[in-house]
Amino acid sequence: PRGEWVLKWPGATLIAGSSIFWTLEVDQTLRNDGHKGITEYFTKVHEQLLELTRIVSGKITKLQRKSLGALITIDVHARDVTSSMRDAGVSSVTDFAWISQLRYELAGAGSAHGDEGDTLVRQLDGVFKYGCEYLGNSMRLVVTPLTDRIYLTLTGALQLFLGGAPAGPAGTGKTETTKDLAKALAKQCVVFNCSDGLDYKAMGKFFKGLCTAGAWACFDEFNRIDLEVLSVVAQQVSSIQQAMQAGLTRFT
């Protein structure tokens, strides 16, 4: 039963496993029963969420409470997506309302995107291998419709081996949203505060570290870097992007 295994596994495993089950169940429901099935499945998702809230209200350890807190955040989003699909009359697995969501699945035999049993994350045409990076038992960001749109934009850029530049007023969650997408894909995300004291050599070393570790980076206050340095940094970023597009493992 779900009420038992959610207390037995680490937070990252819980969220990944729960997301795989949700994707599989919604996919099968749409294929077999269409819109009627989604209406019935919403009841199940809602009951699972109520079960988690009952467990959190009980006697559990601090670590379990933190894991379940993150899982509830993800489950609330799953419930909201299921509800909006029900209200929109979604009846096909190819409907935009469904394929625009982050969908987790296990790679089958002969998959072009990974070995059999690997966890894959899909969104529209983008397919990403789950990073399996240990990020600690951290909380997750509450997902809103705006967050979903940012995820869509960033995963679209990632699929093309490009980056993203979220813009907006200070304190609106640009960095946190990017970090949360990294958590969703199990990738390490390093936040770096730029200043006018940076030179191209320091940035070059930073990029080397990112490439070696396969990590993401958020460059806060990127506009503070001097223009003379920025032109060289742009060339460094371009070299990395071109190497990724060519599928190279080493480049200069």
JSON list of N, CA and C in Angstrom, two decimals, residues 177-243:
[
{"chain": "A", "resi": 177, "resn": "THR", "atom": "N", "xyz": [12.82, 28.89, -9.23]},
{"chain": "A", "resi": 177, "resn": "THR", "atom": "CA", "xyz": [12.10, 28.07, -10.22]},
{"chain": "A", "resi": 177, "resn": "THR", "atom": "C", "xyz": [13.08, 27.25, -11.04]},
{"chain": "A", "resi": 178, "resn": "THR", "atom": "N", "xyz": [14.19, 27.87, -11.43]},
{"chain": "A", "resi": 178, "resn": "THR", "atom": "CA", "xyz": [15.22, 27.15, -12.19]},
{"chain": "A", "resi": 178, "resn": "THR", "atom": "C", "xyz": [15.83, 26.04, -11.34]},
{"chain": "A", "resi": 179, "resn": "LYS", "atom": "N", "xyz": [16.08, 26.34, -10.07]},
{"chain": "A", "resi": 179, "resn": "LYS", "atom": "CA", "xyz": [16.63, 25.32, -9.15]},
{"chain": "A", "resi": 179, "resn": "LYS", "atom": "C", "xyz": [15.64, 24.17, -8.97]},
{"chain": "A", "resi": 180, "resn": "ASP", "atom": "N", "xyz": [14.35, 24.49, -8.93]},
{"chain": "A", "resi": 180, "resn": "ASP", "atom": "CA", "xyz": [13.35, 23.43, -8.73]},
{"chain": "A", "resi": 180, "resn": "ASP", "atom": "C", "xyz": [13.24, 22.53, -9.96]},
{"chain": "A", "resi": 181, "resn": "LEU", "atom": "N", "xyz": [13.41, 23.10, -11.15]},
{"chain": "A", "resi": 181, "resn": "LEU", "atom": "CA", "xyz": [13.42, 22.26, -12.35]},
{"chain": "A", "resi": 181, "resn": "LEU", "atom": "C", "xyz": [14.63, 21.33, -12.33]},
{"chain": "A", "resi": 182, "resn": "ALA", "atom": "N", "xyz": [15.77, 21.84, -11.83]},
{"chain": "A", "resi": 182, "resn": "ALA", "atom": "CA", "xyz": [16.96, 21.00, -11.69]},
{"chain": "A", "resi": 182, "resn": "ALA", "atom": "C", "xyz": [16.68, 19.85, -10.72]},
{"chain": "A", "resi": 183, "resn": "LYS", "atom": "N", "xyz": [15.97, 20.14, -9.63]},
{"chain": "A", "resi": 183, "resn": "LYS", "atom": "CA", "xyz": [15.59, 19.08, -8.68]},
{"chain": "A", "resi": 183, "resn": "LYS", "atom": "C", "xyz": [14.69, 18.05, -9.35]},
{"chain": "A", "resi": 184, "resn": "ALA", "atom": "N", "xyz": [13.76, 18.53, -10.18]},
{"chain": "A", "resi": 184, "resn": "ALA", "atom": "CA", "xyz": [12.83, 17.63, -10.87]},
{"chain": "A", "resi": 184, "resn": "ALA", "atom": "C", "xyz": [13.57, 16.67, -11.79]},
{"chain": "A", "resi": 185, "resn": "LEU", "atom": "N", "xyz": [14.70, 17.13, -12.36]},
{"chain": "A", "resi": 185, "resn": "LEU", "atom": "CA", "xyz": [15.49, 16.29, -13.26]},
{"chain": "A", "resi": 185, "resn": "LEU", "atom": "C", "xyz": [16.68, 15.65, -12.53]},
{"chain": "A", "resi": 186, "resn": "ALA", "atom": "N", "xyz": [16.75, 15.86, -11.20]},
{"chain": "A", "resi": 186, "resn": "ALA", "atom": "CA", "xyz": [17.84, 15.32, -10.37]},
{"chain": "A", "resi": 186, "resn": "ALA", "atom": "C", "xyz": [19.21, 15.75, -10.87]},
{"chain": "A", "resi": 187, "resn": "LYS", "atom": "N", "xyz": [19.36, 17.06, -11.08]},
{"chain": "A", "resi": 187, "resn": "LYS", "atom": "CA", "xyz": [20.64, 17.63, -11.50]},
{"chain": "A", "resi": 187, "resn": "LYS", "atom": "C", "xyz": [21.12, 18.60, -10.43]},
{"chain": "A", "resi": 188, "resn": "GLN", "atom": "N", "xyz": [22.43, 18.65, -10.22]},
{"chain": "A", "resi": 188, "resn": "GLN", "atom": "CA", "xyz": [22.97, 19.64, -9.30]},
{"chain": "A", "resi": 188, "resn": "GLN", "atom": "C", "xyz": [22.87, 21.02, -9.94]},
{"chain": "A", "resi": 189, "resn": "CYS", "atom": "N", "xyz": [22.42, 22.00, -9.18]},
{"chain": "A", "resi": 189, "resn": "CYS", "atom": "CA", "xyz": [22.30, 23.36, -9.71]},
{"chain": "A", "resi": 189, "resn": "CYS", "atom": "C", "xyz": [23.09, 24.30, -8.79]},
{"chain": "A", "resi": 190, "resn": "VAL", "atom": "N", "xyz": [24.10, 24.95, -9.35]},
{"chain": "A", "resi": 190, "resn": "VAL", "atom": "CA", "xyz": [24.97, 25.85, -8.59]},
{"chain": "A", "resi": 190, "resn": "VAL", "atom": "C", "xyz": [24.57, 27.29, -8.87]},
{"chain": "A", "resi": 191, "resn": "VAL", "atom": "N", "xyz": [24.31, 28.04, -7.81]},
{"chain": "A", "resi": 191, "resn": "VAL", "atom": "CA", "xyz": [23.96, 29.47, -7.98]},
{"chain": "A", "resi": 191, "resn": "VAL", "atom": "C", "xyz": [25.22, 30.30, -7.78]},
{"chain": "A", "resi": 192, "resn": "PHE", "atom": "N", "xyz": [25.53, 31.13, -8.76]},
{"chain": "A", "resi": 192, "resn": "PHE", "atom": "CA", "xyz": [26.76, 31.93, -8.74]},
{"chain": "A", "resi": 192, "resn": "PHE", "atom": "C", "xyz": [26.40, 33.40, -8.87]},
{"chain": "A", "resi": 193, "resn": "ASN", "atom": "N", "xyz": [26.82, 34.20, -7.89]},
{"chain": "A", "resi": 193, "resn": "ASN", "atom": "CA", "xyz": [26.55, 35.64, -7.93]},
{"chain": "A", "resi": 193, "resn": "ASN", "atom": "C", "xyz": [27.69, 36.36, -8.66]},
{"chain": "A", "resi": 194, "resn": "CYS", "atom": "N", "xyz": [27.37, 36.94, -9.80]},
{"chain": "A", "resi": 194, "resn": "CYS", "atom": "CA", "xyz": [28.39, 37.60, -10.62]},
{"chain": "A", "resi": 194, "resn": "CYS", "atom": "C", "xyz": [28.71, 39.00, -10.07]},
{"chain": "A", "resi": 195, "resn": "SER", "atom": "N", "xyz": [29.92, 39.47, -10.38]},
{"chain": "A", "resi": 195, "resn": "SER", "atom": "CA", "xyz": [30.32, 40.82, -9.97]},
{"chain": "A", "resi": 195, "resn": "SER", "atom": "C", "xyz": [31.25, 41.40, -11.03]},
{"chain": "A", "resi": 196, "resn": "ASP", "atom": "N", "xyz": [31.54, 42.69, -10.88]},
{"chain": "A", "resi": 196, "resn": "ASP", "atom": "CA", "xyz": [32.41, 43.33, -11.88]},
{"chain": "A", "resi": 196, "resn": "ASP", "atom": "C", "xyz": [33.88, 42.93, -11.69]},
{"chain": "A", "resi": 197, "resn": "GLY", "atom": "N", "xyz": [34.18, 42.17, -10.64]},
{"chain": "A", "resi": 197, "resn": "GLY", "atom": "CA", "xyz": [35.57, 41.73, -10.40]},
{"chain": "A", "resi": 197, "resn": "GLY", "atom": "C", "xyz": [35.92, 40.44, -11.13]},
{"chain": "A", "resi": 198, "resn": "LEU", "atom": "N", "xyz": [34.96, 39.85, -11.83]},
{"chain": "A", "resi": 198, "resn": "LEU", "atom": "CA", "xyz": [35.21, 38.58, -12.53]},
{"chain": "A", "resi": 198, "resn": "LEU", "atom": "C", "xyz": [35.98, 38.81, -13.82]},
{"chain": "A", "resi": 199, "resn": "ASP", "atom": "N", "xyz": [36.91, 37.90, -14.12]},
{"chain": "A", "resi": 199, "resn": "ASP", "atom": "CA", "xyz": [37.56, 37.94, -15.43]},
{"chain": "A", "resi": 199, "resn": "ASP", "atom": "C", "xyz": [37.26, 36.65, -16.19]},
{"chain": "A", "resi": 200, "resn": "TYR", "atom": "N", "xyz": [37.68, 36.59, -17.45]},
{"chain": "A", "resi": 200, "resn": "TYR", "atom": "CA", "xyz": [37.33, 35.43, -18.29]},
{"chain": "A", "resi": 200, "resn": "TYR", "atom": "C", "xyz": [38.01, 34.15, -17.82]},
{"chain": "A", "resi": 201, "resn": "LYS", "atom": "N", "xyz": [39.16, 34.28, -17.13]},
{"chain": "A", "resi": 201, "resn": "LYS", "atom": "CA", "xyz": [39.86, 33.09, -16.64]},
{"chain": "A", "resi": 201, "resn": "LYS", "atom": "C", "xyz": [39.06, 32.41, -15.52]},
{"chain": "A", "resi": 202, "resn": "ALA", "atom": "N", "xyz": [38.54, 33.23, -14.61]},
{"chain": "A", "resi": 202, "resn": "ALA", "atom": "CA", "xyz": [37.73, 32.69, -13.50]},
{"chain": "A", "resi": 202, "resn": "ALA", "atom": "C", "xyz": [36.47, 32.03, -14.05]},
{"chain": "A", "resi": 203, "resn": "MET", "atom": "N", "xyz": [35.83, 32.68, -15.02]},
{"chain": "A", "resi": 203, "resn": "MET", "atom": "CA", "xyz": [34.63, 32.10, -15.62]},
{"chain": "A", "resi": 203, "resn": "MET", "atom": "C", "xyz": [34.96, 30.82, -16.37]},
{"chain": "A", "resi": 204, "resn": "GLY", "atom": "N", "xyz": [36.12, 30.80, -17.03]},
{"chain": "A", "resi": 204, "resn": "GLY", "atom": "CA", "xyz": [36.55, 29.60, -17.75]},
{"chain": "A", "resi": 204, "resn": "GLY", "atom": "C", "xyz": [36.71, 28.41, -16.82]},
{"chain": "A", "resi": 205, "resn": "LYS", "atom": "N", "xyz": [37.31, 28.64, -15.65]},
{"chain": "A", "resi": 205, "resn": "LYS", "atom": "CA", "xyz": [37.46, 27.56, -14.66]},
{"chain": "A", "resi": 205, "resn": "LYS", "atom": "C", "xyz": [36.10, 27.08, -14.17]},
{"chain": "A", "resi": 206, "resn": "PHE", "atom": "N", "xyz": [35.19, 28.04, -13.98]},
{"chain": "A", "resi": 206, "resn": "PHE", "atom": "CA", "xyz": [33.84, 27.69, -13.51]},
{"chain": "A", "resi": 206, "resn": "PHE", "atom": "C", "xyz": [33.13, 26.82, -14.55]},
{"chain": "A", "resi": 207, "resn": "PHE", "atom": "N", "xyz": [33.23, 27.20, -15.82]},
{"chain": "A", "resi": 207, "resn": "PHE", "atom": "CA", "xyz": [32.60, 26.41, -16.89]},
{"chain": "A", "resi": 207, "resn": "PHE", "atom": "C", "xyz": [33.21, 25.02, -16.99]},
{"chain": "A", "resi": 208, "resn": "LYS", "atom": "N", "xyz": [34.53, 24.91, -16.79]},
{"chain": "A", "resi": 208, "resn": "LYS", "atom": "CA", "xyz": [35.19, 23.60, -16.83]},
{"chain": "A", "resi": 208, "resn": "LYS", "atom": "C", "xyz": [34.62, 22.69, -15.74]},
{"chain": "A", "resi": 209, "resn": "GLY", "atom": "N", "xyz": [34.43, 23.28, -14.55]},
{"chain": "A", "resi": 209, "resn": "GLY", "atom": "CA", "xyz": [33.87, 22.50, -13.44]},
{"chain": "A", "resi": 209, "resn": "GLY", "atom": "C", "xyz": [32.45, 22.04, -13.74]},
{"chain": "A", "resi": 210, "resn": "LEU", "atom": "N", "xyz": [31.64, 22.92, -14.33]},
{"chain": "A", "resi": 210, "resn": "LEU", "atom": "CA", "xyz": [30.26, 22.56, -14.68]},
{"chain": "A", "resi": 210, "resn": "LEU", "atom": "C", "xyz": [30.24, 21.42, -15.70]},
{"chain": "A", "resi": 211, "resn": "CYS", "atom": "N", "xyz": [31.09, 21.52, -16.72]},
{"chain": "A", "resi": 211, "resn": "CYS", "atom": "CA", "xyz": [31.13, 20.49, -17.76]},
{"chain": "A", "resi": 211, "resn": "CYS", "atom": "C", "xyz": [31.58, 19.15, -17.19]},
{"chain": "A", "resi": 212, "resn": "THR", "atom": "N", "xyz": [32.57, 19.19, -16.30]},
{"chain": "A", "resi": 212, "resn": "THR", "atom": "CA", "xyz": [33.09, 17.96, -15.71]},
{"chain": "A", "resi": 212, "resn": "THR", "atom": "C", "xyz": [32.05, 17.28, -14.82]},
{"chain": "A", "resi": 213, "resn": "ALA", "atom": "N", "xyz": [31.31, 18.10, -14.06]},
{"chain": "A", "resi": 213, "resn": "ALA", "atom": "CA", "xyz": [30.32, 17.55, -13.12]},
{"chain": "A", "resi": 213, "resn": "ALA", "atom": "C", "xyz": [28.96, 17.29, -13.77]},
{"chain": "A", "resi": 214, "resn": "GLY", "atom": "N", "xyz": [28.73, 17.86, -14.95]},
{"chain": "A", "resi": 214, "resn": "GLY", "atom": "CA", "xyz": [27.41, 17.72, -15.58]},
{"chain": "A", "resi": 214, "resn": "GLY", "atom": "C", "xyz": [26.34, 18.49, -14.83]},
{"chain": "A", "resi": 215, "resn": "ALA", "atom": "N", "xyz": [26.76, 19.59, -14.19]},
{"chain": "A", "resi": 215, "resn": "ALA", "atom": "CA", "xyz": [25.83, 20.36, -13.35]},
{"chain": "A", "resi": 215, "resn": "ALA", "atom": "C", "xyz": [25.23, 21.54, -14.12]},
{"chain": "A", "resi": 216, "resn": "TRP", "atom": "N", "xyz": [24.18, 22.11, -13.54]},
{"chain": "A", "resi": 216, "resn": "TRP", "atom": "CA", "xyz": [23.59, 23.35, -14.06]},
{"chain": "A", "resi": 216, "resn": "TRP", "atom": "C", "xyz": [24.14, 24.52, -13.26]},
{"chain": "A", "resi": 217, "resn": "ALA", "atom": "N", "xyz": [24.01, 25.72, -13.81]},
{"chain": "A", "resi": 217, "resn": "ALA", "atom": "CA", "xyz": [24.41, 26.92, -13.07]},
{"chain": "A", "resi": 217, "resn": "ALA", "atom": "C", "xyz": [23.41, 28.04, -13.29]},
{"chain": "A", "resi": 218, "resn": "CYS", "atom": "N", "xyz": [23.16, 28.79, -12.23]},
{"chain": "A", "resi": 218, "resn": "CYS", "atom": "CA", "xyz": [22.34, 30.00, -12.32]},
{"chain": "A", "resi": 218, "resn": "CYS", "atom": "C", "xyz": [23.29, 31.18, -12.07]},
{"chain": "A", "resi": 219, "resn": "PHE", "atom": "N", "xyz": [23.42, 32.05, -13.06]},
{"chain": "A", "resi": 219, "resn": "PHE", "atom": "CA", "xyz": [24.28, 33.22, -12.89]},
{"chain": "A", "resi": 219, "resn": "PHE", "atom": "C", "xyz": [23.41, 34.42, -12.51]},
{"chain": "A", "resi": 220, "resn": "ASP", "atom": "N", "xyz": [23.40, 34.72, -11.21]},
{"chain": "A", "resi": 220, "resn": "ASP", "atom": "CA", "xyz": [22.64, 35.87, -10.73]},
{"chain": "A", "resi": 220, "resn": "ASP", "atom": "C", "xyz": [23.42, 37.16, -11.02]},
{"chain": "A", "resi": 221, "resn": "GLU", "atom": "N", "xyz": [22.69, 38.22, -11.28]},
{"chain": "A", "resi": 221, "resn": "GLU", "atom": "CA", "xyz": [23.30, 39.54, -11.56]},
{"chain": "A", "resi": 221, "resn": "GLU", "atom": "C", "xyz": [24.32, 39.45, -12.69]},
{"chain": "A", "resi": 222, "resn": "PHE", "atom": "N", "xyz": [23.97, 38.74, -13.75]},
{"chain": "A", "resi": 222, "resn": "PHE", "atom": "CA", "xyz": [24.87, 38.53, -14.89]},
{"chain": "A", "resi": 222, "resn": "PHE", "atom": "C", "xyz": [25.26, 39.85, -15.55]},
{"chain": "A", "resi": 223, "resn": "ASN", "atom": "N", "xyz": [24.37, 40.83, -15.45]},
{"chain": "A", "resi": 223, "resn": "ASN", "atom": "CA", "xyz": [24.61, 42.14, -16.08]},
{"chain": "A", "resi": 223, "resn": "ASN", "atom": "C", "xyz": [25.73, 42.93, -15.42]},
{"chain": "A", "resi": 224, "resn": "ARG", "atom": "N", "xyz": [26.18, 42.47, -14.23]},
{"chain": "A", "resi": 224, "resn": "ARG", "atom": "CA", "xyz": [27.26, 43.19, -13.54]},
{"chain": "A", "resi": 224, "resn": "ARG", "atom": "C", "xyz": [28.64, 42.92, -14.14]},
{"chain": "A", "resi": 225, "resn": "ILE", "atom": "N", "xyz": [28.76, 41.84, -14.91]},
{"chain": "A", "resi": 225, "resn": "ILE", "atom": "CA", "xyz": [30.05, 41.51, -15.52]},
{"chain": "A", "resi": 225, "resn": "ILE", "atom": "C", "xyz": [30.42, 42.58, -16.55]},
{"chain": "A", "resi": 226, "resn": "ASP", "atom": "N", "xyz": [31.70, 42.99, -16.56]},
{"chain": "A", "resi": 226, "resn": "ASP", "atom": "CA", "xyz": [32.15, 44.01, -17.52]},
{"chain": "A", "resi": 226, "resn": "ASP", "atom": "C", "xyz": [31.94, 43.54, -18.95]},
{"chain": "A", "resi": 227, "resn": "LEU", "atom": "N", "xyz": [31.65, 44.49, -19.83]},
{"chain": "A", "resi": 227, "resn": "LEU", "atom": "CA", "xyz": [31.39, 44.16, -21.24]},
{"chain": "A", "resi": 227, "resn": "LEU", "atom": "C", "xyz": [32.57, 43.46, -21.89]},
{"chain": "A", "resi": 228, "resn": "GLU", "atom": "N", "xyz": [33.80, 43.89, -21.52]},
{"chain": "A", "resi": 228, "resn": "GLU", "atom": "CA", "xyz": [35.00, 43.29, -22.11]},
{"chain": "A", "resi": 228, "resn": "GLU", "atom": "C", "xyz": [35.09, 41.81, -21.77]},
{"chain": "A", "resi": 229, "resn": "VAL", "atom": "N", "xyz": [34.71, 41.49, -20.53]},
{"chain": "A", "resi": 229, "resn": "VAL", "atom": "CA", "xyz": [34.74, 40.10, -20.07]},
{"chain": "A", "resi": 229, "resn": "VAL", "atom": "C", "xyz": [33.56, 39.33, -20.67]},
{"chain": "A", "resi": 230, "resn": "LEU", "atom": "N", "xyz": [32.42, 40.01, -20.78]},
{"chain": "A", "resi": 230, "resn": "LEU", "atom": "CA", "xyz": [31.19, 39.37, -21.25]},
{"chain": "A", "resi": 230, "resn": "LEU", "atom": "C", "xyz": [31.33, 38.84, -22.68]},
{"chain": "A", "resi": 231, "resn": "SER", "atom": "N", "xyz": [32.09, 39.56, -23.51]},
{"chain": "A", "resi": 231, "resn": "SER", "atom": "CA", "xyz": [32.26, 39.11, -24.90]},
{"chain": "A", "resi": 231, "resn": "SER", "atom": "C", "xyz": [33.03, 37.79, -24.96]},
{"chain": "A", "resi": 232, "resn": "VAL", "atom": "N", "xyz": [34.03, 37.63, -24.07]},
{"chain": "A", "resi": 232, "resn": "VAL", "atom": "CA", "xyz": [34.80, 36.38, -24.02]},
{"chain": "A", "resi": 232, "resn": "VAL", "atom": "C", "xyz": [33.94, 35.26, -23.43]},
{"chain": "A", "resi": 233, "resn": "VAL", "atom": "N", "xyz": [33.16, 35.60, -22.38]},
{"chain": "A", "resi": 233, "resn": "VAL", "atom": "CA", "xyz": [32.28, 34.62, -21.75]},
{"chain": "A", "resi": 233, "resn": "VAL", "atom": "C", "xyz": [31.26, 34.09, -22.76]},
{"chain": "A", "resi": 234, "resn": "ALA", "atom": "N", "xyz": [30.74, 34.98, -23.60]},
{"chain": "A", "resi": 234, "resn": "ALA", "atom": "CA", "xyz": [29.78, 34.57, -24.63]},
{"chain": "A", "resi": 234, "resn": "ALA", "atom": "C", "xyz": [30.40, 33.55, -25.57]},
{"chain": "A", "resi": 235, "resn": "GLN", "atom": "N", "xyz": [31.69, 33.74, -25.90]},
{"chain": "A", "resi": 235, "resn": "GLN", "atom": "CA", "xyz": [32.39, 32.80, -26.77]},
{"chain": "A", "resi": 235, "resn": "GLN", "atom": "C", "xyz": [32.59, 31.46, -26.06]},
{"chain": "A", "resi": 236, "resn": "GLN", "atom": "N", "xyz": [32.88, 31.51, -24.75]},
{"chain": "A", "resi": 236, "resn": "GLN", "atom": "CA", "xyz": [33.05, 30.28, -23.97]},
{"chain": "A", "resi": 236, "resn": "GLN", "atom": "C", "xyz": [31.75, 29.47, -23.93]},
{"chain": "A", "resi": 237, "resn": "VAL", "atom": "N", "xyz": [30.64, 30.16, -23.67]},
{"chain": "A", "resi": 237, "resn": "VAL", "atom": "CA", "xyz": [29.33, 29.50, -23.63]},
{"chain": "A", "resi": 237, "resn": "VAL", "atom": "C", "xyz": [28.99, 28.92, -24.99]},
{"chain": "A", "resi": 238, "resn": "SER", "atom": "N", "xyz": [29.28, 29.68, -26.05]},
{"chain": "A", "resi": 238, "resn": "SER", "atom": "CA", "xyz": [29.00, 29.21, -27.41]},
{"chain": "A", "resi": 238, "resn": "SER", "atom": "C", "xyz": [29.79, 27.94, -27.72]},
{"chain": "A", "resi": 239, "resn": "SER", "atom": "N", "xyz": [31.05, 27.87, -27.27]},
{"chain": "A", "resi": 239, "resn": "SER", "atom": "CA", "xyz": [31.88, 26.68, -27.51]},
{"chain": "A", "resi": 239, "resn": "SER", "atom": "C", "xyz": [31.28, 25.46, -26.83]},
{"chain": "A", "resi": 240, "resn": "ILE", "atom": "N", "xyz": [30.78, 25.65, -25.60]},
{"chain": "A", "resi": 240, "resn": "ILE", "atom": "CA", "xyz": [30.16, 24.54, -24.85]},
{"chain": "A", "resi": 240, "resn": "ILE", "atom": "C", "xyz": [28.89, 24.06, -25.57]},
{"chain": "A", "resi": 241, "resn": "GLN", "atom": "N", "xyz": [28.07, 25.01, -25.99]},
{"chain": "A", "resi": 241, "resn": "GLN", "atom": "CA", "xyz": [26.81, 24.66, -26.67]},
{"chain": "A", "resi": 241, "resn": "GLN", "atom": "C", "xyz": [27.07, 23.91, -27.98]},
{"chain": "A", "resi": 242, "resn": "GLN", "atom": "N", "xyz": [28.06, 24.37, -28.74]},
{"chain": "A", "resi": 242, "resn": "GLN", "atom": "CA", "xyz": [28.38, 23.72, -30.02]},
{"chain": "A", "resi": 242, "resn": "GLN", "atom": "C", "xyz": [28.92, 22.31, -29.80]},
{"chain": "A", "resi": 243, "resn": "ALA", "atom": "N", "xyz": [29.72, 22.14, -28.73]},
{"chain": "A", "resi": 243, "resn": "ALA", "atom": "CA", "xyz": [30.26, 20.81, -28.42]},
{"chain": "A", "resi": 243, "resn": "ALA", "atom": "C", "xyz": [29.14, 19.85, -28.03]}
]
